[in-house]
Amino acid sequence: MTHGETTRPDTEPVGDAWLSGSGPGQNLLTDHPELYEARFPDPEGLAARWVEATLRRHGAGRRVLDLGCGTGRDAARLQAAGRQVVGADLSEAMLAHARRHHPGPAYTHADLRRFDLGARAFDAVVCLDSALLYCHTNDELDGLLDSCRRALEPGGLLVAELRNGAYFLGRTDLLDAPAEHSFTWRGTAYRARTTLRIDRTAQLLRRSRVWSTDDGAPPVEQRSAWRLLFPLELRRFLTAHGFTVLSLHDGPGPRTEPCWQENDVPGDRTDADRLHVVARLTTTP
């Protein structure tokens, strides 16, 4: 997970799906976790520090599920802060990397759209970097929130950080032109050209990203999408699943400009391009 790159569309760390390359179901970044970490460095552990500060502010217990844990960097940092962490991800390559390079948490394979990791097994569920928005349909989002409700102790917290669908009402700065990004890893220069467009019918923000390198390999196009959720819509979903929203704001956070700093307090607006939500489970089945 990463932070501090909110003004360019080529910033969301996960979710690409191959359209060309060496086979279906492959993913350039999630199939190569070390490349992923090189592309999205977080040397200061800002995302995990923001989560830990949020959990402390709301008095969360020790048991934490990092849903969509990726390479395990945040899970390991939360574990080091004294939490008892389970990291869950759909990518076996990511999980293998996490176990090898970021030990401490327990890592497990799970699909965030519907999972069962034990009833009342956690005091908090954390879902960063727009992972929640890979639930493209209402049914998938219901599945995630229902799974979180079962996984949490009564009074447990759901902490999420995600794109703000409302940002795109009247704004086109992230849509007007492709974004270019390049970096070098192990002597190879990687370039990504990313284009975003809004699919209004499906209520999705669709991304096309073309990867190229300087080693003569053919370009690879990958496509993905995020559900565009609006603040009141998100509140409605959470309430329907027994959560009470404690905080919903656009910043400061680990991926805002300026970035969150220690002792920052949550804002009271939901206008910028990120949302940060803290909700408490107050109604159980």
PDB file of C-alpha atoms in Angstrom, residues 1-284:
ATOM      1  CA  MET A   1       0.000   0.000   0.000  1.00  0.00           C
ATOM      2  CA  THR A   2       1.145   3.474  -0.679  1.00  0.00           C
ATOM      3  CA  HIS A   3       0.299   7.084  -0.083  1.00  0.00           C
ATOM      4  CA  GLY A   4       0.683  10.662  -1.165  1.00  0.00           C
ATOM      5  CA  GLU A   5      -0.146  10.382  -4.891  1.00  0.00           C
ATOM      6  CA  THR A   6      -3.731  11.516  -5.067  1.00  0.00           C
ATOM      7  CA  THR A   7      -3.506  13.894  -8.026  1.00  0.00           C
ATOM      8  CA  ARG A   8      -2.500  11.320 -10.657  1.00  0.00           C
ATOM      9  CA  PRO A   9      -4.672   8.421 -11.791  1.00  0.00           C
ATOM     10  CA  ASP A  10      -1.748   5.988 -11.947  1.00  0.00           C
ATOM     11  CA  THR A  11      -1.662   5.585  -8.180  1.00  0.00           C
ATOM     12  CA  GLU A  12      -3.983   2.811  -7.009  1.00  0.00           C
ATOM     13  CA  PRO A  13      -1.855  -0.153  -5.989  1.00  0.00           C
ATOM     14  CA  VAL A  14      -4.080  -3.142  -6.792  1.00  0.00           C
ATOM     15  CA  GLY A  15      -6.648  -4.653  -9.083  1.00  0.00           C
ATOM     16  CA  ASP A  16      -5.189  -4.993 -12.572  1.00  0.00           C
ATOM     17  CA  ALA A  17      -6.333  -7.941 -14.698  1.00  0.00           C
ATOM     18  CA  TRP A  18      -4.373  -9.155 -17.710  1.00  0.00           C
ATOM     19  CA  LEU A  19      -5.775  -8.635 -21.169  1.00  0.00           C
ATOM     20  CA  SER A  20      -2.547  -9.617 -22.876  1.00  0.00           C
ATOM     21  CA  GLY A  21       0.630 -11.223 -21.661  1.00  0.00           C
ATOM     22  CA  SER A  22       1.476 -14.775 -20.747  1.00  0.00           C
ATOM     23  CA  GLY A  23      -1.903 -16.052 -19.610  1.00  0.00           C
ATOM     24  CA  PRO A  24      -5.314 -15.336 -18.110  1.00  0.00           C
ATOM     25  CA  GLY A  25      -5.614 -14.476 -14.453  1.00  0.00           C
ATOM     26  CA  GLN A  26      -2.101 -13.055 -14.259  1.00  0.00           C
ATOM     27  CA  ASN A  27      -1.276  -9.616 -12.954  1.00  0.00           C
ATOM     28  CA  LEU A  28       2.014  -7.808 -13.465  1.00  0.00           C
ATOM     29  CA  LEU A  29       2.181  -6.237 -10.010  1.00  0.00           C
ATOM     30  CA  THR A  30       0.367  -8.713  -7.787  1.00  0.00           C
ATOM     31  CA  ASP A  31       2.146 -11.648  -9.454  1.00  0.00           C
ATOM     32  CA  HIS A  32       5.481  -9.920  -8.741  1.00  0.00           C
ATOM     33  CA  PRO A  33       5.221  -8.562  -5.188  1.00  0.00           C
ATOM     34  CA  GLU A  34       8.761  -7.167  -5.079  1.00  0.00           C
ATOM     35  CA  LEU A  35       7.981  -5.160  -8.200  1.00  0.00           C
ATOM     36  CA  TYR A  36       4.761  -4.023  -6.521  1.00  0.00           C
ATOM     37  CA  GLU A  37       6.671  -2.724  -3.507  1.00  0.00           C
ATOM     38  CA  ALA A  38       9.167  -0.973  -5.763  1.00  0.00           C
ATOM     39  CA  ARG A  39       6.314   0.730  -7.632  1.00  0.00           C
ATOM     40  CA  PHE A  40       4.466   1.716  -4.449  1.00  0.00           C
ATOM     41  CA  PRO A  41       7.077   2.399  -1.768  1.00  0.00           C
ATOM     42  CA  ASP A  42       5.956   3.316   1.744  1.00  0.00           C
ATOM     43  CA  PRO A  43       9.221   3.545   3.699  1.00  0.00           C
ATOM     44  CA  GLU A  44       7.670   5.530   6.538  1.00  0.00           C
ATOM     45  CA  GLY A  45       4.786   3.107   7.037  1.00  0.00           C
ATOM     46  CA  LEU A  46       2.312   5.967   6.773  1.00  0.00           C
ATOM     47  CA  ALA A  47      -0.741   3.833   5.974  1.00  0.00           C
ATOM     48  CA  ALA A  48      -0.189   1.532   8.960  1.00  0.00           C
ATOM     49  CA  ARG A  49       0.538   4.474  11.259  1.00  0.00           C
ATOM     50  CA  TRP A  50      -2.728   6.118  10.197  1.00  0.00           C
ATOM     51  CA  VAL A  51      -4.614   2.890  10.870  1.00  0.00           C
ATOM     52  CA  GLU A  52      -2.989   2.429  14.285  1.00  0.00           C
ATOM     53  CA  ALA A  53      -3.816   6.017  15.268  1.00  0.00           C
ATOM     54  CA  THR A  54      -7.409   5.504  14.118  1.00  0.00           C
ATOM     55  CA  LEU A  55      -7.773   2.254  16.053  1.00  0.00           C
ATOM     56  CA  ARG A  56      -6.399   3.875  19.193  1.00  0.00           C
ATOM     57  CA  ARG A  57      -8.665   6.895  18.834  1.00  0.00           C
ATOM     58  CA  HIS A  58     -11.705   4.658  18.838  1.00  0.00           C
ATOM     59  CA  GLY A  59     -10.504   2.178  21.441  1.00  0.00           C
ATOM     60  CA  ALA A  60     -10.301  -0.906  19.225  1.00  0.00           C
ATOM     61  CA  GLY A  61      -9.196  -4.243  20.614  1.00  0.00           C
ATOM     62  CA  ARG A  62      -6.031  -6.059  19.554  1.00  0.00           C
ATOM     63  CA  ARG A  63      -7.419  -8.517  16.979  1.00  0.00           C
ATOM     64  CA  VAL A  64      -7.264  -6.962  13.499  1.00  0.00           C
ATOM     65  CA  LEU A  65      -8.108  -8.319  10.053  1.00  0.00           C
ATOM     66  CA  ASP A  66      -6.207  -6.559   7.251  1.00  0.00           C
ATOM     67  CA  LEU A  67      -8.520  -7.282   4.327  1.00  0.00           C
ATOM     68  CA  GLY A  68      -6.664  -7.020   1.022  1.00  0.00           C
ATOM     69  CA  CYS A  69      -3.307  -7.077   2.809  1.00  0.00           C
ATOM     70  CA  GLY A  70      -1.210  -7.255  -0.373  1.00  0.00           C
ATOM     71  CA  THR A  71       2.478  -7.758   0.380  1.00  0.00           C
ATOM     72  CA  GLY A  72       1.853  -7.650   4.136  1.00  0.00           C
ATOM     73  CA  ARG A  73       3.757  -4.455   4.905  1.00  0.00           C
ATOM     74  CA  ASP A  74       0.891  -2.795   6.774  1.00  0.00           C
ATOM     75  CA  ALA A  75      -0.147  -6.001   8.518  1.00  0.00           C
ATOM     76  CA  ALA A  76       3.389  -6.508   9.820  1.00  0.00           C
ATOM     77  CA  ARG A  77       3.627  -2.928  11.046  1.00  0.00           C
ATOM     78  CA  LEU A  78       0.323  -3.241  12.873  1.00  0.00           C
ATOM     79  CA  GLN A  79       1.551  -6.496  14.408  1.00  0.00           C
ATOM     80  CA  ALA A  80       4.716  -4.718  15.546  1.00  0.00           C
ATOM     81  CA  ALA A  81       2.549  -2.027  17.143  1.00  0.00           C
ATOM     82  CA  GLY A  82       1.019  -4.676  19.404  1.00  0.00           C
ATOM     83  CA  ARG A  83      -1.950  -5.878  17.362  1.00  0.00           C
ATOM     84  CA  GLN A  84      -2.788  -9.503  16.696  1.00  0.00           C
ATOM     85  CA  VAL A  85      -3.169  -9.380  12.922  1.00  0.00           C
ATOM     86  CA  VAL A  86      -4.541 -11.644  10.235  1.00  0.00           C
ATOM     87  CA  GLY A  87      -3.752 -10.549   6.682  1.00  0.00           C
ATOM     88  CA  ALA A  88      -6.155 -11.784   3.992  1.00  0.00           C
ATOM     89  CA  ASP A  89      -5.707 -11.498   0.243  1.00  0.00           C
ATOM     90  CA  LEU A  90      -6.869 -13.160  -2.982  1.00  0.00           C
ATOM     91  CA  SER A  91      -3.359 -13.313  -4.472  1.00  0.00           C
ATOM     92  CA  GLU A  92      -1.350 -16.392  -3.487  1.00  0.00           C
ATOM     93  CA  ALA A  93       1.809 -14.698  -4.771  1.00  0.00           C
ATOM     94  CA  MET A  94       1.239 -11.745  -2.455  1.00  0.00           C
ATOM     95  CA  LEU A  95       0.560 -14.030   0.491  1.00  0.00           C
ATOM     96  CA  ALA A  96       3.725 -16.044  -0.150  1.00  0.00           C
ATOM     97  CA  HIS A  97       5.736 -12.817  -0.277  1.00  0.00           C
ATOM     98  CA  ALA A  98       4.094 -11.548   2.922  1.00  0.00           C
ATOM     99  CA  ARG A  99       4.911 -14.742   4.826  1.00  0.00           C
ATOM    100  CA  ARG A 100       8.527 -14.633   3.658  1.00  0.00           C
ATOM    101  CA  HIS A 101       9.312 -10.916   3.907  1.00  0.00           C
ATOM    102  CA  HIS A 102       6.822  -9.546   6.471  1.00  0.00           C
ATOM    103  CA  PRO A 103       6.432 -12.277   9.081  1.00  0.00           C
ATOM    104  CA  GLY A 104       4.445 -11.921  12.268  1.00  0.00           C
ATOM    105  CA  PRO A 105       0.808 -11.792  11.188  1.00  0.00           C
ATOM    106  CA  ALA A 106      -1.109 -14.889  10.160  1.00  0.00           C
ATOM    107  CA  TYR A 107      -1.798 -14.769   6.422  1.00  0.00           C
ATOM    108  CA  THR A 108      -4.728 -16.441   4.722  1.00  0.00           C
ATOM    109  CA  HIS A 109      -6.371 -16.655   1.313  1.00  0.00           C
ATOM    110  CA  ALA A 110      -9.770 -14.952   1.112  1.00  0.00           C
ATOM    111  CA  ASP A 111     -12.032 -13.170  -1.355  1.00  0.00           C
ATOM    112  CA  LEU A 112     -13.169  -9.922   0.236  1.00  0.00           C
ATOM    113  CA  ARG A 113     -16.514 -10.092  -1.581  1.00  0.00           C
ATOM    114  CA  ARG A 114     -17.541 -13.017   0.639  1.00  0.00           C
ATOM    115  CA  PHE A 115     -15.360 -14.604   3.303  1.00  0.00           C
ATOM    116  CA  ASP A 116     -15.628 -16.570   6.528  1.00  0.00           C
ATOM    117  CA  LEU A 117     -12.670 -16.348   8.900  1.00  0.00           C
ATOM    118  CA  GLY A 118     -14.620 -17.168  12.031  1.00  0.00           C
ATOM    119  CA  ALA A 119     -17.510 -15.571  13.888  1.00  0.00           C
ATOM    120  CA  ARG A 120     -16.577 -12.681  16.173  1.00  0.00           C
ATOM    121  CA  ALA A 121     -12.906 -13.376  15.480  1.00  0.00           C
ATOM    122  CA  PHE A 122     -11.810  -9.726  15.207  1.00  0.00           C
ATOM    123  CA  ASP A 123     -12.071  -6.397  16.986  1.00  0.00           C
ATOM    124  CA  ALA A 124     -11.410  -4.436  13.798  1.00  0.00           C
ATOM    125  CA  VAL A 125     -11.441  -4.958  10.036  1.00  0.00           C
ATOM    126  CA  VAL A 126      -9.169  -2.706   7.984  1.00  0.00           C
ATOM    127  CA  CYS A 127      -9.663  -2.244   4.232  1.00  0.00           C
ATOM    128  CA  LEU A 128      -7.223   0.205   2.600  1.00  0.00           C
ATOM    129  CA  ASP A 129      -6.325   1.499  -0.862  1.00  0.00           C
ATOM    130  CA  SER A 130      -9.840   1.278  -2.290  1.00  0.00           C
ATOM    131  CA  ALA A 131      -9.950  -2.506  -1.866  1.00  0.00           C
ATOM    132  CA  LEU A 132     -13.589  -2.157  -0.848  1.00  0.00           C
ATOM    133  CA  LEU A 133     -14.349  -0.736  -4.307  1.00  0.00           C
ATOM    134  CA  TYR A 134     -13.492  -4.006  -6.030  1.00  0.00           C
ATOM    135  CA  CYS A 135     -17.005  -4.947  -4.964  1.00  0.00           C
ATOM    136  CA  HIS A 136     -18.535  -3.758  -8.232  1.00  0.00           C
ATOM    137  CA  THR A 137     -22.156  -4.681  -7.596  1.00  0.00           C
ATOM    138  CA  ASN A 138     -24.556  -4.117  -4.731  1.00  0.00           C
ATOM    139  CA  ASP A 139     -24.610  -7.858  -4.070  1.00  0.00           C
ATOM    140  CA  GLU A 140     -20.818  -7.974  -3.811  1.00  0.00           C
ATOM    141  CA  LEU A 141     -20.751  -5.004  -1.453  1.00  0.00           C
ATOM    142  CA  ASP A 142     -23.489  -6.600   0.641  1.00  0.00           C
ATOM    143  CA  GLY A 143     -21.389  -9.774   0.723  1.00  0.00           C
ATOM    144  CA  LEU A 144     -18.337  -7.912   2.016  1.00  0.00           C
ATOM    145  CA  LEU A 145     -20.236  -6.015   4.705  1.00  0.00           C
ATOM    146  CA  ASP A 146     -22.166  -9.096   5.777  1.00  0.00           C
ATOM    147  CA  SER A 147     -18.873 -10.978   6.080  1.00  0.00           C
ATOM    148  CA  CYS A 148     -17.377  -8.129   8.118  1.00  0.00           C
ATOM    149  CA  ARG A 149     -20.402  -8.112  10.419  1.00  0.00           C
ATOM    150  CA  ARG A 150     -19.992 -11.837  11.097  1.00  0.00           C
ATOM    151  CA  ALA A 151     -16.242 -11.493  11.615  1.00  0.00           C
ATOM    152  CA  LEU A 152     -16.454  -8.633  14.126  1.00  0.00           C
ATOM    153  CA  GLU A 153     -17.196  -8.649  17.808  1.00  0.00           C
ATOM    154  CA  PRO A 154     -20.162  -6.440  18.717  1.00  0.00           C
ATOM    155  CA  GLY A 155     -18.725  -2.944  18.999  1.00  0.00           C
ATOM    156  CA  GLY A 156     -15.924  -3.788  16.576  1.00  0.00           C
ATOM    157  CA  LEU A 157     -14.665  -1.314  14.010  1.00  0.00           C
ATOM    158  CA  LEU A 158     -14.551  -1.224  10.229  1.00  0.00           C
ATOM    159  CA  VAL A 159     -11.846   1.166   8.983  1.00  0.00           C
ATOM    160  CA  ALA A 160     -11.673   1.826   5.238  1.00  0.00           C
ATOM    161  CA  GLU A 161      -9.843   4.193   2.906  1.00  0.00           C
ATOM    162  CA  LEU A 162     -11.063   4.552  -0.669  1.00  0.00           C
ATOM    163  CA  ARG A 163     -11.705   6.754  -3.664  1.00  0.00           C
ATOM    164  CA  ASN A 164     -14.578   9.214  -3.359  1.00  0.00           C
ATOM    165  CA  GLY A 165     -17.178   8.856  -6.105  1.00  0.00           C
ATOM    166  CA  ALA A 166     -18.468  12.354  -5.380  1.00  0.00           C
ATOM    167  CA  TYR A 167     -15.157  13.827  -6.503  1.00  0.00           C
ATOM    168  CA  PHE A 168     -16.088  13.094 -10.105  1.00  0.00           C
ATOM    169  CA  LEU A 169     -19.278  15.153  -9.983  1.00  0.00           C
ATOM    170  CA  GLY A 170     -18.286  18.093 -12.175  1.00  0.00           C
ATOM    171  CA  ARG A 171     -14.553  17.333 -12.116  1.00  0.00           C
ATOM    172  CA  THR A 172     -12.580  15.841 -15.001  1.00  0.00           C
ATOM    173  CA  ASP A 173      -8.946  16.507 -14.010  1.00  0.00           C
ATOM    174  CA  LEU A 174      -8.249  12.792 -13.481  1.00  0.00           C
ATOM    175  CA  LEU A 175      -9.999  11.885 -16.741  1.00  0.00           C
ATOM    176  CA  ASP A 176      -8.778  14.463 -19.236  1.00  0.00           C
ATOM    177  CA  ALA A 177      -5.456  12.903 -20.246  1.00  0.00           C
ATOM    178  CA  PRO A 178      -3.467   9.717 -19.649  1.00  0.00           C
ATOM    179  CA  ALA A 179      -1.020   9.730 -16.756  1.00  0.00           C
ATOM    180  CA  GLU A 180       2.585   8.618 -17.241  1.00  0.00           C
ATOM    181  CA  HIS A 181       4.739   7.030 -14.575  1.00  0.00           C
ATOM    182  CA  SER A 182       8.141   5.362 -14.765  1.00  0.00           C
ATOM    183  CA  PHE A 183      10.494   3.671 -12.350  1.00  0.00           C
ATOM    184  CA  THR A 184      13.458   1.305 -12.468  1.00  0.00           C
ATOM    185  CA  TRP A 185      13.601  -2.071 -10.761  1.00  0.00           C
ATOM    186  CA  ARG A 186      16.549  -4.449 -10.941  1.00  0.00           C
ATOM    187  CA  GLY A 187      18.037  -2.578 -13.864  1.00  0.00           C
ATOM    188  CA  THR A 188      14.874  -2.568 -15.983  1.00  0.00           C
ATOM    189  CA  ALA A 189      12.960   0.635 -16.658  1.00  0.00           C
ATOM    190  CA  TYR A 190       9.192   0.239 -16.377  1.00  0.00           C
ATOM    191  CA  ARG A 191       6.728   2.715 -17.833  1.00  0.00           C
ATOM    192  CA  ALA A 192       2.993   2.843 -17.202  1.00  0.00           C
ATOM    193  CA  ARG A 193       0.460   4.869 -19.171  1.00  0.00           C
ATOM    194  CA  THR A 194      -2.871   4.997 -17.360  1.00  0.00           C
ATOM    195  CA  THR A 195      -6.239   6.184 -18.623  1.00  0.00           C
ATOM    196  CA  LEU A 196      -9.406   6.508 -16.544  1.00  0.00           C
ATOM    197  CA  ARG A 197     -12.982   6.734 -17.737  1.00  0.00           C
ATOM    198  CA  ILE A 198     -16.357   6.658 -16.020  1.00  0.00           C
ATOM    199  CA  ASP A 199     -18.864   3.949 -16.846  1.00  0.00           C
ATOM    200  CA  ARG A 200     -22.002   5.692 -15.611  1.00  0.00           C
ATOM    201  CA  THR A 201     -24.342   2.784 -16.273  1.00  0.00           C
ATOM    202  CA  ALA A 202     -22.327   0.397 -14.094  1.00  0.00           C
ATOM    203  CA  GLN A 203     -21.262   3.195 -11.713  1.00  0.00           C
ATOM    204  CA  LEU A 204     -17.627   2.211 -12.185  1.00  0.00           C
ATOM    205  CA  LEU A 205     -14.381   4.069 -12.667  1.00  0.00           C
ATOM    206  CA  ARG A 206     -12.608   2.000 -15.324  1.00  0.00           C
ATOM    207  CA  ARG A 207      -8.838   1.988 -15.735  1.00  0.00           C
ATOM    208  CA  SER A 208      -6.692   0.948 -18.665  1.00  0.00           C
ATOM    209  CA  ARG A 209      -2.979   0.714 -17.957  1.00  0.00           C
ATOM    210  CA  VAL A 210      -0.340  -0.112 -20.570  1.00  0.00           C
ATOM    211  CA  TRP A 211       2.987  -1.354 -19.246  1.00  0.00           C
ATOM    212  CA  SER A 212       6.170  -1.222 -21.294  1.00  0.00           C
ATOM    213  CA  THR A 213       9.815  -1.873 -20.488  1.00  0.00           C
ATOM    214  CA  ASP A 214      13.192  -1.136 -22.023  1.00  0.00           C
ATOM    215  CA  ASP A 215      14.147  -4.819 -22.331  1.00  0.00           C
ATOM    216  CA  GLY A 216      12.342  -5.448 -25.609  1.00  0.00           C
ATOM    217  CA  ALA A 217       9.283  -7.204 -24.162  1.00  0.00           C
ATOM    218  CA  PRO A 218       5.972  -6.358 -25.873  1.00  0.00           C
ATOM    219  CA  PRO A 219       3.668  -3.914 -24.062  1.00  0.00           C
ATOM    220  CA  VAL A 220       1.036  -5.367 -21.751  1.00  0.00           C
ATOM    221  CA  GLU A 221      -2.411  -3.831 -21.275  1.00  0.00           C
ATOM    222  CA  GLN A 222      -4.246  -4.405 -18.022  1.00  0.00           C
ATOM    223  CA  ARG A 223      -7.735  -3.254 -17.119  1.00  0.00           C
ATOM    224  CA  SER A 224      -9.550  -2.894 -13.832  1.00  0.00           C
ATOM    225  CA  ALA A 225     -12.369  -0.923 -12.269  1.00  0.00           C
ATOM    226  CA  TRP A 226     -13.542   0.549  -8.985  1.00  0.00           C
ATOM    227  CA  ARG A 227     -17.110   1.002  -7.826  1.00  0.00           C
ATOM    228  CA  LEU A 228     -17.925   4.702  -7.511  1.00  0.00           C
ATOM    229  CA  LEU A 229     -19.564   5.128  -4.120  1.00  0.00           C
ATOM    230  CA  PHE A 230     -20.899   8.421  -2.854  1.00  0.00           C
ATOM    231  CA  PRO A 231     -20.669   9.401   0.826  1.00  0.00           C
ATOM    232  CA  LEU A 232     -24.397   9.134   1.572  1.00  0.00           C
ATOM    233  CA  GLU A 233     -24.587   5.862  -0.369  1.00  0.00           C
ATOM    234  CA  LEU A 234     -21.731   4.430   1.681  1.00  0.00           C
ATOM    235  CA  ARG A 235     -23.470   5.483   4.895  1.00  0.00           C
ATOM    236  CA  ARG A 236     -26.640   3.765   3.710  1.00  0.00           C
ATOM    237  CA  PHE A 237     -24.859   0.476   3.013  1.00  0.00           C
ATOM    238  CA  LEU A 238     -23.116   0.533   6.373  1.00  0.00           C
ATOM    239  CA  THR A 239     -26.295   1.322   8.280  1.00  0.00           C
ATOM    240  CA  ALA A 240     -28.161  -1.480   6.506  1.00  0.00           C
ATOM    241  CA  HIS A 241     -25.542  -3.947   7.789  1.00  0.00           C
ATOM    242  CA  GLY A 242     -25.688  -2.844  11.398  1.00  0.00           C
ATOM    243  CA  PHE A 243     -22.846  -0.294  11.448  1.00  0.00           C
ATOM    244  CA  THR A 244     -22.948   3.186  12.925  1.00  0.00           C
ATOM    245  CA  VAL A 245     -20.666   5.619  11.115  1.00  0.00           C
ATOM    246  CA  LEU A 246     -18.360   7.349  13.586  1.00  0.00           C
ATOM    247  CA  SER A 247     -16.297   9.287  11.076  1.00  0.00           C
ATOM    248  CA  LEU A 248     -16.535   9.910   7.334  1.00  0.00           C
ATOM    249  CA  HIS A 249     -14.208  12.484   5.829  1.00  0.00           C
ATOM    250  CA  ASP A 250     -11.941  13.244   2.896  1.00  0.00           C
ATOM    251  CA  GLY A 251      -8.781  13.931   4.863  1.00  0.00           C
ATOM    252  CA  PRO A 252      -6.214  14.039   6.136  1.00  0.00           C
ATOM    253  CA  GLY A 253      -5.294  10.475   5.341  1.00  0.00           C
ATOM    254  CA  PRO A 254      -2.358   8.356   4.177  1.00  0.00           C
ATOM    255  CA  ARG A 255      -3.004   9.118   0.490  1.00  0.00           C
ATOM    256  CA  THR A 256      -4.121  12.745   0.633  1.00  0.00           C
ATOM    257  CA  GLU A 257      -2.264  15.944  -0.105  1.00  0.00           C
ATOM    258  CA  PRO A 258      -1.076  17.008   2.346  1.00  0.00           C
ATOM    259  CA  CYS A 259      -0.590  13.590   3.879  1.00  0.00           C
ATOM    260  CA  TRP A 260      -1.809  12.721   7.333  1.00  0.00           C
ATOM    261  CA  GLN A 261       0.647  13.447  10.122  1.00  0.00           C
ATOM    262  CA  GLU A 262       0.767  12.267  13.718  1.00  0.00           C
ATOM    263  CA  ASN A 263      -1.858  13.983  15.913  1.00  0.00           C
ATOM    264  CA  ASP A 264      -3.919  15.174  12.924  1.00  0.00           C
ATOM    265  CA  VAL A 265      -7.648  14.992  13.619  1.00  0.00           C
ATOM    266  CA  PRO A 266     -10.240  13.910  11.034  1.00  0.00           C
ATOM    267  CA  GLY A 267     -11.788  16.613   8.896  1.00  0.00           C
ATOM    268  CA  ASP A 268     -15.494  17.219   8.376  1.00  0.00           C
ATOM    269  CA  ARG A 269     -15.757  17.352   4.572  1.00  0.00           C
ATOM    270  CA  THR A 270     -16.286  14.687   1.896  1.00  0.00           C
ATOM    271  CA  ASP A 271     -15.389  16.685  -1.209  1.00  0.00           C
ATOM    272  CA  ALA A 272     -11.857  15.587  -2.169  1.00  0.00           C
ATOM    273  CA  ASP A 273     -10.828  12.449  -4.023  1.00  0.00           C
ATOM    274  CA  ARG A 274     -10.385  10.145  -1.004  1.00  0.00           C
ATOM    275  CA  LEU A 275     -12.818   8.962   1.669  1.00  0.00           C
ATOM    276  CA  HIS A 276     -11.912   7.669   5.119  1.00  0.00           C
ATOM    277  CA  VAL A 277     -14.585   5.887   7.087  1.00  0.00           C
ATOM    278  CA  VAL A 278     -14.718   4.485  10.594  1.00  0.00           C
ATOM    279  CA  ALA A 279     -17.854   2.558  11.498  1.00  0.00           C
ATOM    280  CA  ARG A 280     -18.779   0.608  14.630  1.00  0.00           C
ATOM    281  CA  LEU A 281     -20.820  -2.592  14.577  1.00  0.00           C
ATOM    282  CA  THR A 282     -23.825  -1.785  16.760  1.00  0.00           C
ATOM    283  CA  THR A 283     -26.411  -4.262  15.480  1.00  0.00           C
ATOM    284  CA  THR A 284     -25.657  -7.975  15.178  1.00  0.00           C
TER     285      THR A 284
END
